[in-house]
Amino acid sequence: MTSFFEGIAPIQYEGPDSTNPMAFRHYNPDEMVMGKRMEDHLRFAVAYWHSFAWEGQDPFGGQTFERPWHPQDSMERAKLKADIAFEMFDILNAPFFCWHDADVRPEQGNFADNLATLNEITDYIGDKMQTSKTKLLWGTANMFSHRRWMSGASTNPDPDVFAFAAATVKSCMDATHKLGGQNYVLWGGREGYETLLNTDLSVELDHMGRFLAMVVDYKHKIGFKGAILVEPKPQEPSKHQYDYDAATCIGFLRKYGLENEVKLNLEQGHAILAGHSFEHEIAVATAEGMLGSIDMNRNDYQSGWDTDQFPNNTPEVALAYYHILKAGGFDTGGTNFDAKLRRQSLDPKDLIAAHVGGMDICARGLKAAAAMIEDGGLEGALSARYADWQKPDAQSMLNSDLGAIAQKVLDQEINPDPKSGRQEILENYVNRFV
Ligand code: XUL
Ligand code: CO
């Protein structure tokens, strides 16, 4: 045991009336929700990058956190960081965690040394997992921080960068597989452009499609059973990113024949940056059977950049889980807290409290979503609204043509009578549960 979290005991469920800030008031892992344990519904994961790798920088200021594993440039301190990470997983009783290669090992500046240190640290992490309940939800490659990626990874104009990216993803897929990871994620922060003046968009998209096809082939080759997930985000760090939103990703996957092989990892903050709501992104993905996993966080509604805050808005979270539950819940996916502290929140206790609050909000949202589903009010209103489409005449119209339909309108003097959409009534209904 290190002394980093000294004085902080494992977090317990104390129920909604508890006033203890270091206790769960809603997250009760064994509580049954719609016939399944809460822990098995939510499948929480801690994100290594925000909790352990990020040092508190923002565009105007440097490091604010001073941690015992800083500076993050040696394997010795990478191991200390892993020790402390697993202490936090135990305190939170976290079922999963997620990493990028660059979070767990120091950057070495060349592929061979990056590979050696990644293998060494993931062996070390693997040993820790033997005695921990915390499993790997997903691994991924950080192909956006180092300067080699500045013009893209798989979409880079330089084929050598494409090669470095392929080698890097292979190493991260191997490590994810070795640790029993349940998914492998690709987020393309530099797969996009700063200006169209220097960008051949069509070549770049073809390269990205081909790269992803190689990832899928490699998954099958090594017998990795987890899902391959891409993560939409419209911009930041690039001015425009090709994986703009769920709908764009789905179109891209279809174009390259990957729609049955790759699913989506959707993030609340990315939805907001794309001008959508989180439930919109989830509904788009579930409509196509392509929801894989979620990155849970919250974006500031004024800032216009990716603030990655811990979630704290029950109504929003409830609607997200409503759509997830309606689609049958997670399979290999889960709820990864892609969320970081504010840079003034210096204390180890802040790190724990942030996760406790986030887990509680999600549990509360899940319970509200389940209650709405069990009550059936929204589903009933939806069926009633589309009920006329169940009539044979309406169905046969879908196999008809414009001429025949026009004749029908004339013959039957069809003149639609507008009906209320009942939005406020439905909003009031939702408010009863949240
Ligand atoms: C960036 C982001 C990433 C991905 C993994 O906005 O969300 O952390 O989740 O690369
Ligand atoms: Co994310």
XYZ file of N, CA, C and O in Angstrom, residues 34 69 157 186 253 281 311 316 420 422:
40
model
N -34.482 -3.982 -13.122
C -35.006 -4.735 -14.271
C -34.347 -6.117 -14.385
O -33.881 -6.521 -15.456
N 4.014 10.064 -8.722
C 4.499 9.397 -9.932
C 4.965 10.407 -10.993
O 5.197 10.041 -12.146
N -0.361 12.320 -44.468
C 0.183 12.318 -45.833
C 1.477 11.498 -45.934
O 1.853 11.081 -47.038
N -10.860 3.092 -30.978
C -10.069 4.027 -31.792
C -10.771 5.377 -31.789
O -11.930 5.476 -32.218
N -18.647 3.676 -41.858
C -18.472 2.222 -41.693
C -19.170 1.470 -42.822
O -18.645 0.493 -43.357
N -27.370 10.919 -29.839
C -26.306 10.056 -30.352
C -26.580 8.583 -30.028
O -26.380 7.699 -30.871
N -20.158 13.782 -14.700
C -21.587 14.054 -14.900
C -22.242 14.472 -13.589
O -21.845 13.981 -12.526
N -30.479 14.411 -17.658
C -29.759 14.072 -18.896
C -29.263 12.634 -18.879
O -29.364 11.911 -19.867
N -51.746 17.045 -31.633
C -50.730 17.562 -30.714
C -49.556 16.590 -30.575
O -49.747 15.367 -30.494
N -47.676 16.796 -27.932
C -47.730 16.601 -26.461
C -46.365 16.693 -25.788
O -46.102 16.015 -24.793
